[in-house]
Amino acid sequence: MLHDASLHSPRLARNAILDHGRAVLEVEARALATLGELLDEQFARAVELIV
């Protein structure tokens, strides 16, 4: 979300957009890490069932 000051300054607007993009990427990275951990656990369980 752009702040009032960023509406008057292209540099501030760009920084606000970049900050928002970084925040979105951080959330997505955490979600992917959690998914990876869950998949590792499922794979380990599957191996235990086979072995």
C-alpha positions as protocol buffer text, in pm:
chain_id: "A"
residue {
  index: 1
  type: MET
  ca { x: 0 y: 0 z: 0 }
}
residue {
  index: 2
  type: LEU
  ca { x: 141 y: 336 z: -100 }
}
residue {
  index: 3
  type: HIS
  ca { x: 171 y: 602 z: 168 }
}
residue {
  index: 4
  type: ASP
  ca { x: 65 y: 964 z: 116 }
}
residue {
  index: 5
  type: ALA
  ca { x: 424 y: 1086 z: 84 }
}
residue {
  index: 6
  type: SER
  ca { x: 496 y: 827 z: -186 }
}
residue {
  index: 7
  type: LEU
  ca { x: 219 y: 974 z: -401 }
}
residue {
  index: 8
  type: HIS
  ca { x: 431 y: 1289 z: -444 }
}
residue {
  index: 9
  type: SER
  ca { x: 771 y: 1129 z: -495 }
}
residue {
  index: 10
  type: PRO
  ca { x: 848 y: 871 z: -764 }
}
residue {
  index: 11
  type: ARG
  ca { x: 1144 y: 750 z: -557 }
}
residue {
  index: 12
  type: LEU
  ca { x: 928 y: 695 z: -249 }
}
residue {
  index: 13
  type: ALA
  ca { x: 661 y: 527 z: -459 }
}
residue {
  index: 14
  type: ARG
  ca { x: 919 y: 290 z: -605 }
}
residue {
  index: 15
  type: ASN
  ca { x: 1056 y: 214 z: -259 }
}
residue {
  index: 16
  type: ALA
  ca { x: 705 y: 144 z: -128 }
}
residue {
  index: 17
  type: ILE
  ca { x: 642 y: -98 z: -415 }
}
residue {
  index: 18
  type: LEU
  ca { x: 977 y: -271 z: -356 }
}
residue {
  index: 19
  type: ASP
  ca { x: 909 y: -298 z: 19 }
}
residue {
  index: 20
  type: HIS
  ca { x: 570 y: -453 z: -51 }
}
residue {
  index: 21
  type: GLY
  ca { x: 726 y: -696 z: -299 }
}
residue {
  index: 22
  type: ARG
  ca { x: 990 y: -799 z: -44 }
}
residue {
  index: 23
  type: ALA
  ca { x: 721 y: -859 z: 218 }
}
residue {
  index: 24
  type: VAL
  ca { x: 523 y: -1077 z: -24 }
}
residue {
  index: 25
  type: LEU
  ca { x: 835 y: -1276 z: -115 }
}
residue {
  index: 26
  type: GLU
  ca { x: 918 y: -1331 z: 253 }
}
residue {
  index: 27
  type: VAL
  ca { x: 570 y: -1472 z: 318 }
}
residue {
  index: 28
  type: GLU
  ca { x: 593 y: -1696 z: 12 }
}
residue {
  index: 29
  type: ALA
  ca { x: 940 y: -1817 z: 116 }
}
residue {
  index: 30
  type: ARG
  ca { x: 811 y: -1911 z: 463 }
}
residue {
  index: 31
  type: ALA
  ca { x: 515 y: -2093 z: 309 }
}
residue {
  index: 32
  type: LEU
  ca { x: 743 y: -2287 z: 74 }
}
residue {
  index: 33
  type: ALA
  ca { x: 978 y: -2377 z: 360 }
}
residue {
  index: 34
  type: THR
  ca { x: 685 y: -2510 z: 562 }
}
residue {
  index: 35
  type: LEU
  ca { x: 560 y: -2708 z: 263 }
}
residue {
  index: 36
  type: GLY
  ca { x: 910 y: -2851 z: 214 }
}
residue {
  index: 37
  type: GLU
  ca { x: 925 y: -2961 z: 577 }
}
residue {
  index: 38
  type: LEU
  ca { x: 585 y: -3129 z: 551 }
}
residue {
  index: 39
  type: LEU
  ca { x: 686 y: -3308 z: 232 }
}
residue {
  index: 40
  type: ASP
  ca { x: 1006 y: -3430 z: 399 }
}
residue {
  index: 41
  type: GLU
  ca { x: 800 y: -3571 z: 686 }
}
residue {
  index: 42
  type: GLN
  ca { x: 558 y: -3743 z: 448 }
}
residue {
  index: 43
  type: PHE
  ca { x: 846 y: -3889 z: 247 }
}
residue {
  index: 44
  type: ALA
  ca { x: 1010 y: -4020 z: 565 }
}
residue {
  index: 45
  type: ARG
  ca { x: 684 y: -4187 z: 668 }
}
residue {
  index: 46
  type: ALA
  ca { x: 645 y: -4344 z: 325 }
}
residue {
  index: 47
  type: VAL
  ca { x: 999 y: -4482 z: 341 }
}
residue {
  index: 48
  type: GLU
  ca { x: 929 y: -4628 z: 687 }
}
residue {
  index: 49
  type: LEU
  ca { x: 621 y: -4805 z: 550 }
}
residue {
  index: 50
  type: ILE
  ca { x: 817 y: -4951 z: 260 }
}
residue {
  index: 51
  type: VAL
  ca { x: 1120 y: -5058 z: 463 }
}
